[in-house]
mmCIF file of C-alpha atoms in Angstrom:
data_model
loop_
_atom_site.group_PDB
_atom_site.id
_atom_site.type_symbol
_atom_site.label_atom_id
_atom_site.label_comp_id
_atom_site.label_asym_id
_atom_site.label_seq_id
_atom_site.Cartn_x
_atom_site.Cartn_y
_atom_site.Cartn_z
ATOM 1 C CA MET A 1 35.965 -93.652 28.636
ATOM 2 C CA GLY A 2 39.542 -92.766 29.493
ATOM 3 C CA LEU A 3 40.549 -96.449 29.176
ATOM 4 C CA LEU A 4 38.700 -96.640 25.832
ATOM 5 C CA ARG A 5 40.556 -93.566 24.583
ATOM 6 C CA VAL A 6 43.899 -95.237 25.504
ATOM 7 C CA MET A 7 43.023 -98.525 23.868
ATOM 8 C CA MET A 8 41.496 -97.062 20.621
ATOM 9 C CA PRO A 9 43.786 -95.991 17.779
ATOM 10 C CA PRO A 10 43.631 -92.281 16.891
ATOM 11 C CA LYS A 11 41.767 -92.918 13.618
ATOM 12 C CA LEU A 12 39.062 -94.874 15.412
ATOM 13 C CA GLN A 13 38.814 -92.151 18.032
ATOM 14 C CA LEU A 14 38.272 -89.610 15.249
ATOM 15 C CA LEU A 15 35.640 -91.799 13.595
ATOM 16 C CA ALA A 16 33.902 -92.276 16.933
ATOM 17 C CA LEU A 17 33.807 -88.503 17.488
ATOM 18 C CA LEU A 18 32.448 -87.926 13.975
ATOM 19 C CA ALA A 19 29.799 -90.583 14.507
ATOM 20 C CA PHE A 20 28.836 -88.982 17.807
ATOM 21 C CA ALA A 21 28.638 -85.535 16.179
ATOM 22 C CA VAL A 22 26.469 -86.856 13.329
ATOM 23 C CA ALA A 23 24.191 -88.579 15.818
ATOM 24 C CA MET A 24 23.811 -85.393 17.863
ATOM 25 C CA PHE A 25 23.104 -83.356 14.718
ATOM 26 C CA PHE A 26 20.475 -85.888 13.654
ATOM 27 C CA LEU A 27 18.863 -85.813 17.085
ATOM 28 C CA GLU A 28 18.807 -81.998 17.160
ATOM 29 C CA ASN A 29 17.291 -81.950 13.694
ATOM 30 C CA GLN A 30 14.589 -84.401 14.728
ATOM 31 C CA ILE A 31 13.874 -82.402 17.880
ATOM 32 C CA GLN A 32 13.536 -79.220 15.794
ATOM 33 C CA LYS A 33 11.128 -80.972 13.422
ATOM 34 C CA LEU A 34 9.100 -82.198 16.368
ATOM 35 C CA GLU A 35 8.977 -78.646 17.770
ATOM 36 C CA GLU A 36 7.805 -77.323 14.394
ATOM 37 C CA SER A 37 5.179 -80.059 14.156
ATOM 38 C CA ARG A 38 4.007 -79.248 17.670
ATOM 39 C CA GLY A 39 3.742 -75.561 16.764
ATOM 40 C CA LYS A 40 1.730 -76.357 13.628
ATOM 41 C CA LEU A 41 -0.568 -78.608 15.620
ATOM 42 C CA GLU A 42 -1.103 -75.903 18.255
ATOM 43 C CA ARG A 43 -1.904 -73.353 15.551
ATOM 44 C CA ALA A 44 -4.301 -75.775 13.853
ATOM 45 C CA ILE A 45 -6.075 -76.443 17.155
ATOM 46 C CA ALA A 46 -6.223 -72.689 17.877
ATOM 47 C CA ARG A 47 -7.674 -71.949 14.432
ATOM 48 C CA HIS A 48 -10.256 -74.688 14.922
ATOM 49 C CA GLU A 49 -11.231 -73.245 18.305
ATOM 50 C CA VAL A 50 -11.496 -69.754 16.824
ATOM 51 C CA ARG A 51 -13.734 -71.003 14.014
ATOM 52 C CA GLU A 52 -15.985 -72.757 16.505
ATOM 53 C CA ILE A 53 -16.246 -69.616 18.642
ATOM 54 C CA GLU A 54 -16.868 -67.402 15.602
ATOM 55 C CA GLN A 55 -19.575 -69.739 14.296
ATOM 56 C CA ARG A 56 -21.205 -69.893 17.715
ATOM 57 C CA HIS A 57 -21.142 -66.101 18.131
ATOM 58 C CA THR A 58 -22.414 -65.577 14.585
ATOM 59 C CA GLN A 59 -25.318 -67.946 15.126
ATOM 60 C CA ASP A 60 -26.145 -66.363 18.491
ATOM 61 C CA GLY A 61 -25.928 -62.868 16.997
ATOM 62 C CA LEU A 62 -28.167 -63.722 14.062
ATOM 63 C CA ARG A 63 -30.760 -65.257 16.360
ATOM 64 C CA GLU A 64 -30.737 -62.121 18.529
ATOM 65 C CA ARG A 65 -30.721 -59.504 15.762
ATOM 66 C CA GLY A 66 -32.548 -61.267 12.943
ATOM 67 C CA PRO A 67 -31.639 -61.993 9.296
ATOM 68 C CA ALA A 68 -31.067 -58.325 8.406
ATOM 69 C CA ALA A 69 -27.857 -58.311 10.457
ATOM 70 C CA ALA A 70 -26.193 -60.826 8.146
ATOM 71 C CA LEU A 71 -25.623 -58.305 5.355
ATOM 72 C CA SER A 72 -24.280 -55.483 7.539
ATOM 73 C CA ASP A 73 -21.678 -57.723 9.165
ATOM 74 C CA SER A 74 -20.220 -59.143 5.969
ATOM 75 C CA ASP A 75 -18.028 -58.104 3.070
ATOM 76 C CA ASP A 76 -21.221 -57.573 1.094
ATOM 77 C CA ASP A 77 -21.716 -54.321 2.990
ATOM 78 C CA LEU A 78 -18.250 -53.006 2.149
ATOM 79 C CA VAL A 79 -17.788 -49.746 0.235
ATOM 80 C CA ILE A 80 -14.485 -48.582 -1.254
ATOM 81 C CA ILE A 81 -13.912 -44.977 -2.325
ATOM 82 C CA TYR A 82 -11.086 -44.232 -4.734
ATOM 83 C CA ASN A 83 -10.934 -40.428 -4.929
ATOM 84 C CA ARG A 84 -8.575 -40.534 -7.856
ATOM 85 C CA VAL A 85 -6.033 -37.808 -8.547
ATOM 86 C CA PRO A 86 -5.847 -36.916 -12.284
ATOM 87 C CA LYS A 87 -2.944 -38.413 -14.284
ATOM 88 C CA THR A 88 -1.756 -40.893 -11.680
ATOM 89 C CA ALA A 89 -2.707 -44.036 -13.677
ATOM 90 C CA SER A 90 -6.196 -43.669 -12.205
ATOM 91 C CA THR A 91 -8.042 -44.794 -15.354
ATOM 92 C CA SER A 92 -5.674 -47.730 -15.778
ATOM 93 C CA PHE A 93 -6.348 -48.880 -12.232
ATOM 94 C CA THR A 94 -10.090 -48.205 -12.369
ATOM 95 C CA ASN A 95 -10.431 -50.353 -15.481
ATOM 96 C CA ILE A 96 -9.121 -53.299 -13.450
ATOM 97 C CA ALA A 97 -12.043 -52.770 -11.066
ATOM 98 C CA TYR A 98 -14.449 -52.680 -14.020
ATOM 99 C CA ASP A 99 -12.934 -55.857 -15.484
ATOM 100 C CA LEU A 100 -13.406 -57.722 -12.179
ATOM 101 C CA CYS A 101 -16.766 -56.416 -10.945
ATOM 102 C CA GLY A 102 -18.889 -59.012 -12.754
ATOM 103 C CA LYS A 103 -16.746 -61.942 -11.706
ATOM 104 C CA ASN A 104 -16.326 -60.792 -8.096
ATOM 105 C CA ARG A 105 -19.926 -59.558 -7.763
ATOM 106 C CA TYR A 106 -19.707 -55.905 -6.779
ATOM 107 C CA HIS A 107 -20.801 -52.597 -8.306
ATOM 108 C CA VAL A 108 -18.553 -49.888 -9.760
ATOM 109 C CA LEU A 109 -19.904 -46.330 -9.751
ATOM 110 C CA HIS A 110 -18.235 -43.257 -11.269
ATOM 111 C CA ILE A 111 -18.666 -40.016 -9.303
ATOM 112 C CA ASN A 112 -19.097 -37.499 -12.125
ATOM 113 C CA THR A 113 -19.002 -33.954 -10.730
ATOM 114 C CA THR A 114 -19.959 -30.865 -12.744
ATOM 115 C CA LYS A 115 -16.892 -29.489 -14.565
ATOM 116 C CA ASN A 116 -14.783 -32.039 -12.640
ATOM 117 C CA ASN A 117 -14.988 -29.869 -9.530
ATOM 118 C CA PRO A 118 -13.272 -31.847 -6.733
ATOM 119 C CA VAL A 119 -15.073 -29.894 -3.970
ATOM 120 C CA MET A 120 -18.724 -30.757 -3.288
ATOM 121 C CA SER A 121 -21.280 -28.352 -1.901
ATOM 122 C CA ILE A 122 -22.448 -29.076 1.640
ATOM 123 C CA GLN A 123 -25.800 -30.357 0.345
ATOM 124 C CA ASP A 124 -24.067 -32.659 -2.138
ATOM 125 C CA GLN A 125 -21.803 -33.922 0.627
ATOM 126 C CA VAL A 126 -24.887 -34.937 2.610
ATOM 127 C CA ARG A 127 -26.448 -36.594 -0.437
ATOM 128 C CA PHE A 128 -23.259 -38.451 -1.264
ATOM 129 C CA VAL A 129 -22.770 -39.716 2.288
ATOM 130 C CA LYS A 130 -26.378 -40.868 2.373
ATOM 131 C CA ASN A 131 -26.005 -42.677 -0.974
ATOM 132 C CA VAL A 132 -22.771 -44.409 -0.017
ATOM 133 C CA THR A 133 -24.017 -45.606 3.367
ATOM 134 C CA GLU A 134 -27.686 -46.393 2.608
ATOM 135 C CA TRP A 135 -27.843 -47.464 -1.051
ATOM 136 C CA ARG A 136 -28.014 -51.163 -0.225
ATOM 137 C CA GLU A 137 -28.840 -52.294 -3.758
ATOM 138 C CA MET A 138 -25.400 -51.098 -4.879
ATOM 139 C CA LYS A 139 -23.402 -52.827 -2.140
ATOM 140 C CA PRO A 140 -20.693 -53.981 -2.166
ATOM 141 C CA ALA A 141 -19.553 -50.920 -4.087
ATOM 142 C CA PHE A 142 -16.443 -49.355 -5.568
ATOM 143 C CA TYR A 143 -16.878 -45.593 -6.032
ATOM 144 C CA HIS A 144 -14.331 -43.623 -8.029
ATOM 145 C CA GLY A 145 -14.032 -40.037 -9.179
ATOM 146 C CA HIS A 146 -11.937 -36.881 -9.113
ATOM 147 C CA VAL A 147 -13.223 -35.775 -5.702
ATOM 148 C CA SER A 148 -11.213 -34.588 -2.722
ATOM 149 C CA PHE A 149 -11.275 -36.551 0.519
ATOM 150 C CA LEU A 150 -14.530 -36.351 2.476
ATOM 151 C CA ASP A 151 -14.596 -37.096 6.216
ATOM 152 C CA PHE A 152 -17.637 -39.302 6.805
ATOM 153 C CA THR A 153 -17.384 -39.054 10.594
ATOM 154 C CA LYS A 154 -18.683 -35.471 10.432
ATOM 155 C CA PHE A 155 -22.014 -36.843 9.247
ATOM 156 C CA GLY A 156 -22.500 -39.298 12.108
ATOM 157 C CA VAL A 157 -22.279 -42.505 10.074
ATOM 158 C CA LYS A 158 -21.701 -45.771 11.930
ATOM 159 C CA ARG A 159 -19.490 -47.434 9.336
ATOM 160 C CA LYS A 160 -17.094 -45.420 7.203
ATOM 161 C CA PRO A 161 -16.087 -46.456 3.673
ATOM 162 C CA VAL A 162 -12.582 -47.723 2.936
ATOM 163 C CA TYR A 163 -10.455 -45.098 1.175
ATOM 164 C CA ILE A 164 -7.653 -46.016 -1.244
ATOM 165 C CA ASN A 165 -5.633 -43.900 -3.664
ATOM 166 C CA LEU A 166 -2.593 -43.547 -5.925
ATOM 167 C CA ILE A 167 -0.178 -40.635 -6.215
ATOM 168 C CA ARG A 168 2.658 -39.823 -8.583
ATOM 169 C CA ASP A 169 5.880 -37.863 -8.786
ATOM 170 C CA PRO A 170 4.484 -34.288 -8.955
ATOM 171 C CA ILE A 171 6.465 -33.103 -11.977
ATOM 172 C CA GLU A 172 5.798 -36.288 -13.938
ATOM 173 C CA ARG A 173 2.103 -35.918 -13.138
ATOM 174 C CA LEU A 174 2.062 -32.302 -14.351
ATOM 175 C CA VAL A 175 3.909 -33.155 -17.572
ATOM 176 C CA SER A 176 1.472 -35.972 -18.278
ATOM 177 C CA TYR A 177 -1.504 -33.691 -17.644
ATOM 178 C CA TYR A 178 -0.025 -30.954 -19.851
ATOM 179 C CA TYR A 179 0.235 -33.245 -22.874
ATOM 180 C CA PHE A 180 -3.066 -34.986 -22.100
ATOM 181 C CA LEU A 181 -4.927 -31.665 -22.471
ATOM 182 C CA ARG A 182 -3.366 -31.252 -25.928
ATOM 183 C CA PHE A 183 -3.136 -34.721 -27.412
ATOM 184 C CA GLY A 184 -5.343 -36.987 -25.318
ATOM 185 C CA ASP A 185 -4.423 -40.641 -24.869
ATOM 186 C CA ASP A 186 -4.823 -44.086 -26.433
ATOM 187 C CA TYR A 187 -7.945 -44.784 -24.362
ATOM 188 C CA ARG A 188 -10.239 -42.402 -26.267
ATOM 189 C CA PRO A 189 -8.038 -41.174 -29.143
ATOM 190 C CA GLY A 190 -10.872 -39.481 -31.062
ATOM 191 C CA LEU A 191 -12.027 -37.237 -28.217
ATOM 192 C CA ARG A 192 -11.226 -33.554 -28.698
ATOM 193 C CA ARG A 193 -9.274 -32.151 -25.756
ATOM 194 C CA ARG A 194 -9.480 -28.653 -24.254
ATOM 195 C CA LYS A 195 -6.031 -27.517 -25.474
ATOM 196 C CA GLN A 196 -6.057 -29.445 -28.747
ATOM 197 C CA GLY A 197 -4.143 -27.577 -31.441
ATOM 198 C CA ASP A 198 -1.600 -26.088 -29.056
ATOM 199 C CA LYS A 199 1.710 -27.606 -30.223
ATOM 200 C CA LYS A 200 3.902 -25.891 -27.644
ATOM 201 C CA THR A 201 6.050 -28.383 -25.734
ATOM 202 C CA PHE A 202 6.229 -28.463 -21.958
ATOM 203 C CA ASP A 203 9.805 -27.138 -22.090
ATOM 204 C CA GLU A 204 8.720 -24.219 -24.278
ATOM 205 C CA CYS A 205 5.906 -23.501 -21.839
ATOM 206 C CA VAL A 206 8.306 -23.450 -18.871
ATOM 207 C CA SER A 207 10.775 -21.260 -20.756
ATOM 208 C CA ALA A 208 8.032 -18.774 -21.635
ATOM 209 C CA GLY A 209 6.562 -18.801 -18.101
ATOM 210 C CA GLY A 210 3.212 -20.165 -19.294
ATOM 211 C CA SER A 211 0.309 -20.692 -16.910
ATOM 212 C CA ASP A 212 -0.289 -24.358 -17.826
ATOM 213 C CA CYS A 213 3.150 -25.343 -16.537
ATOM 214 C CA ALA A 214 3.447 -22.862 -13.657
ATOM 215 C CA PRO A 215 4.431 -24.211 -10.213
ATOM 216 C CA GLU A 216 0.907 -23.451 -8.972
ATOM 217 C CA ARG A 217 -0.322 -26.274 -11.260
ATOM 218 C CA LEU A 218 1.617 -28.733 -9.118
ATOM 219 C CA TRP A 219 -0.714 -28.047 -6.170
ATOM 220 C CA LEU A 220 -3.186 -30.909 -6.582
ATOM 221 C CA GLN A 221 -2.260 -34.076 -4.709
ATOM 222 C CA ILE A 222 -2.041 -32.282 -1.362
ATOM 223 C CA PRO A 223 -5.554 -30.732 -1.571
ATOM 224 C CA PHE A 224 -7.054 -34.009 -2.837
ATOM 225 C CA PHE A 225 -5.877 -35.715 0.349
ATOM 226 C CA CYS A 226 -6.472 -32.687 2.574
ATOM 227 C CA GLY A 227 -10.178 -32.554 1.709
ATOM 228 C CA HIS A 228 -13.098 -30.162 1.817
ATOM 229 C CA TYR A 229 -11.561 -27.460 4.017
ATOM 230 C CA SER A 230 -10.944 -24.008 2.527
ATOM 231 C CA GLU A 231 -7.303 -24.008 3.659
ATOM 232 C CA CYS A 232 -6.653 -27.177 1.622
ATOM 233 C CA TRP A 233 -6.998 -25.199 -1.592
ATOM 234 C CA ASN A 234 -4.800 -22.281 -0.566
ATOM 235 C CA VAL A 235 -1.738 -22.927 -2.706
ATOM 236 C CA GLY A 236 1.371 -23.423 -0.580
ATOM 237 C CA SER A 237 -0.469 -23.912 2.729
ATOM 238 C CA GLN A 238 1.656 -25.713 5.317
ATOM 239 C CA TRP A 239 -1.503 -26.620 7.224
ATOM 240 C CA ALA A 240 -2.887 -28.332 4.111
ATOM 241 C CA LEU A 241 0.315 -30.369 3.751
ATOM 242 C CA GLU A 242 0.150 -31.577 7.348
ATOM 243 C CA GLN A 243 -3.572 -32.365 7.089
ATOM 244 C CA ALA A 244 -2.951 -34.334 3.888
ATOM 245 C CA LYS A 245 -0.269 -36.381 5.649
ATOM 246 C CA TYR A 246 -2.580 -36.990 8.595
ATOM 247 C CA ASN A 247 -5.407 -38.177 6.357
ATOM 248 C CA LEU A 248 -3.108 -40.415 4.333
ATOM 249 C CA VAL A 249 -1.965 -42.263 7.451
ATOM 250 C CA ASN A 250 -5.228 -42.281 9.399
ATOM 251 C CA GLU A 251 -8.035 -42.348 6.814
ATOM 252 C CA TYR A 252 -6.655 -44.393 3.906
ATOM 253 C CA MET A 253 -6.270 -48.146 4.066
ATOM 254 C CA LEU A 254 -3.623 -48.079 1.317
ATOM 255 C CA VAL A 255 -2.053 -45.396 -0.868
ATOM 256 C CA GLY A 256 0.156 -46.618 -3.680
ATOM 257 C CA VAL A 257 2.419 -44.857 -6.159
ATOM 258 C CA THR A 258 2.023 -44.877 -9.923
ATOM 259 C CA GLU A 259 5.599 -45.998 -10.393
ATOM 260 C CA GLU A 260 4.883 -49.225 -8.447
ATOM 261 C CA LEU A 261 1.333 -49.923 -9.600
ATOM 262 C CA GLU A 262 1.708 -53.710 -9.790
ATOM 263 C CA ASP A 263 2.727 -53.908 -6.123
ATOM 264 C CA PHE A 264 -0.272 -51.744 -5.211
ATOM 265 C CA VAL A 265 -2.614 -54.088 -7.097
ATOM 266 C CA MET A 266 -1.054 -57.167 -5.485
ATOM 267 C CA MET A 267 -1.421 -55.769 -1.974
ATOM 268 C CA LEU A 268 -5.053 -54.826 -2.583
ATOM 269 C CA GLU A 269 -5.800 -58.330 -3.817
ATOM 270 C CA ALA A 270 -4.336 -59.782 -0.620
ATOM 271 C CA ALA A 271 -6.100 -57.291 1.668
ATOM 272 C CA LEU A 272 -9.472 -57.007 -0.140
ATOM 273 C CA PRO A 273 -10.020 -60.237 -2.107
ATOM 274 C CA ARG A 274 -13.792 -59.612 -2.169
ATOM 275 C CA PHE A 275 -13.068 -56.900 -4.747
ATOM 276 C CA PHE A 276 -9.632 -57.618 -6.170
ATOM 277 C CA ARG A 277 -9.414 -61.404 -6.461
ATOM 278 C CA GLY A 278 -7.640 -62.029 -9.771
ATOM 279 C CA ALA A 279 -6.384 -58.445 -10.137
ATOM 280 C CA THR A 280 -2.676 -59.278 -10.126
ATOM 281 C CA GLU A 281 -3.024 -61.942 -12.792
ATOM 282 C CA LEU A 282 -5.166 -59.591 -14.872
ATOM 283 C CA TYR A 283 -2.577 -56.841 -14.574
ATOM 284 C CA LYS A 284 0.274 -59.174 -15.573
ATOM 285 C CA THR A 285 -1.250 -61.330 -18.283
ATOM 286 C CA GLY A 286 -4.623 -59.853 -19.219
ATOM 287 C CA LYS A 287 -5.562 -58.231 -22.485
ATOM 288 C CA LYS A 288 -4.049 -54.981 -21.174
ATOM 289 C CA SER A 289 -7.425 -53.257 -21.492
ATOM 290 C CA HIS A 290 -6.530 -51.430 -18.292
ATOM 291 C CA LEU A 291 -3.443 -49.748 -19.699
ATOM 292 C CA ARG A 292 -3.675 -46.101 -20.757
ATOM 293 C CA ARG A 293 -0.925 -43.851 -22.070
ATOM 294 C CA THR A 294 -0.847 -40.132 -22.833
ATOM 295 C CA SER A 295 -0.052 -39.419 -26.472
ATOM 296 C CA GLU A 296 2.832 -37.284 -27.767
ATOM 297 C CA LYS A 297 4.352 -36.902 -24.302
ATOM 298 C CA LYS A 298 7.954 -35.636 -24.314
ATOM 299 C CA PRO A 299 10.104 -35.884 -21.175
ATOM 300 C CA PRO A 300 11.087 -32.449 -19.832
ATOM 301 C CA THR A 301 14.701 -31.304 -19.947
ATOM 302 C CA LYS A 302 16.830 -31.074 -16.832
ATOM 303 C CA GLU A 303 16.623 -27.286 -17.108
ATOM 304 C CA SER A 304 12.807 -27.311 -16.990
ATOM 305 C CA VAL A 305 12.785 -29.702 -14.051
ATOM 306 C CA ALA A 306 15.354 -27.642 -12.170
ATOM 307 C CA LYS A 307 13.312 -24.473 -12.698
ATOM 308 C CA LEU A 308 10.165 -26.083 -11.251
ATOM 309 C CA GLN A 309 12.111 -27.536 -8.348
ATOM 310 C CA GLN A 310 13.112 -24.047 -7.232
ATOM 311 C CA SER A 311 9.539 -23.305 -6.192
ATOM 312 C CA ASP A 312 8.245 -23.813 -2.655
ATOM 313 C CA ILE A 313 5.121 -25.416 -4.097
ATOM 314 C CA TRP A 314 7.150 -28.198 -5.705
ATOM 315 C CA LYS A 315 9.055 -28.713 -2.463
ATOM 316 C CA MET A 316 5.792 -29.204 -0.556
ATOM 317 C CA GLU A 317 4.177 -31.475 -3.133
ATOM 318 C CA ASN A 318 7.385 -33.477 -3.386
ATOM 319 C CA GLU A 319 7.565 -33.754 0.397
ATOM 320 C CA PHE A 320 4.066 -35.176 0.387
ATOM 321 C CA TYR A 321 4.944 -37.600 -2.417
ATOM 322 C CA GLU A 322 8.082 -38.788 -0.592
ATOM 323 C CA PHE A 323 6.029 -39.195 2.589
ATOM 324 C CA ALA A 324 3.464 -41.339 0.756
ATOM 325 C CA LEU A 325 6.186 -43.358 -0.971
ATOM 326 C CA GLU A 326 7.935 -44.103 2.334
ATOM 327 C CA GLN A 327 4.643 -45.202 3.914
ATOM 328 C CA PHE A 328 3.799 -47.431 0.936
ATOM 329 C CA GLN A 329 7.231 -49.055 0.971
ATOM 330 C CA PHE A 330 6.931 -49.624 4.728
ATOM 331 C CA VAL A 331 3.592 -51.396 4.306
ATOM 332 C CA ARG A 332 4.934 -53.399 1.372
ATOM 333 C CA ALA A 333 8.050 -54.493 3.288
ATOM 334 C CA HIS A 334 5.808 -56.120 5.893
ATOM 335 C CA ALA A 335 3.514 -57.757 3.337
ATOM 336 C CA VAL A 336 5.602 -58.842 0.342
ATOM 337 C CA ARG A 337 8.679 -60.974 -0.267
ATOM 338 C CA GLU A 338 10.708 -61.613 -3.412
ATOM 339 C CA LYS A 339 11.769 -65.061 -4.600
ATOM 340 C CA ASP A 340 13.439 -65.875 -7.930
ATOM 341 C CA GLY A 341 12.619 -62.414 -9.224
ATOM 342 C CA GLU A 342 8.907 -62.767 -8.417
ATOM 343 C CA LEU A 343 6.973 -61.006 -5.683
ATOM 344 C CA TYR A 344 4.610 -62.947 -3.446
ATOM 345 C CA MET A 345 2.411 -62.012 -0.512
ATOM 346 C CA LEU A 346 3.228 -63.320 2.948
ATOM 347 C CA ALA A 347 0.776 -65.781 4.467
ATOM 348 C CA GLN A 348 -1.023 -65.016 7.730
ATOM 349 C CA ASN A 349 1.653 -64.519 10.353
ATOM 350 C CA PHE A 350 -0.411 -64.525 13.547
ATOM 351 C CA PHE A 351 -2.793 -66.901 15.273
ATOM 352 C CA TYR A 352 -4.847 -67.105 18.450
ATOM 353 C CA GLU A 353 -4.212 -69.396 21.374
ATOM 354 C CA LYS A 354 -5.127 -69.924 25.035
ATOM 355 C CA ILE A 355 -8.766 -69.120 24.259
ATOM 356 C CA TYR A 356 -10.980 -69.233 27.353
ATOM 357 C CA PRO A 357 -13.594 -70.124 28.399
ATOM 358 C CA LYS A 358 -13.672 -73.322 26.368
ATOM 359 C CA ASN A 359 -17.454 -73.599 26.199
#
């Protein structure tokens, strides 16, 4: 090689080095492609082995337990509970479920409590748990209603329902509810509302110290997530705040935020396609039958917002909202990517291998 370097002109030496570098790059590229192909083949073989094992176990299980076991071990036995918080886009989201239930073959049931009381009596709790778990004709089912969280484990059930929910910036939610009671919305514009005829704006209410815009009215999202404990409904309870956080993380599969409703819908479609297949497309390009807007709503002034933000109740409700938002964004960051301005769900990012025994 040393003799060759002496005999070759500098330009040829340079060309030889470039050719060698290109050849090495090509070889490395081919090796990388072979490694990727090998990885894909291993994953394909692993998936095939898993399917064979699953089919074998399913067949063995059905033979041992009989045909009745097929329903209980499938998505057809799934129950979702959406204990919707008022004025968080709950009707808008629920209408998506109604639009899809026929196509995706599940039932939607509205939990209509007397006077919209979010706390059930102990006897109604038992009845509700029994209905949700044993009403086989209604499964799979999507239950929704303005009811606070109910812990099914207290009633000894074997399979708990899947809880989902949406929450909203607490002041924006209160403002929306304030005007909704006076002017209704575009969903049922002819329905007479409880405060219809009261023309006072939200800002005027705050300035006058009215009860409909008092800080105590902010205390709603925390007790809805806290549940059926007396302390949940004690306004300003630190215990209720911590219990609500605990339930959000441990009892809810997914909690979205009103301000990012499309992402919430997309993630549900990816996680629960049995119910939400087609939901994202419906939300984006459908007839917009799911959209609902409060009429005559005027944004509050900075002064009104600042006055509400001085209260400890707002600070607690806002802490809970920020906690839920951070959790939602964490889940989304591990499930969604953006490309060319469009969001898309990540494909399955795990597989099984080294499965033994082989037979």
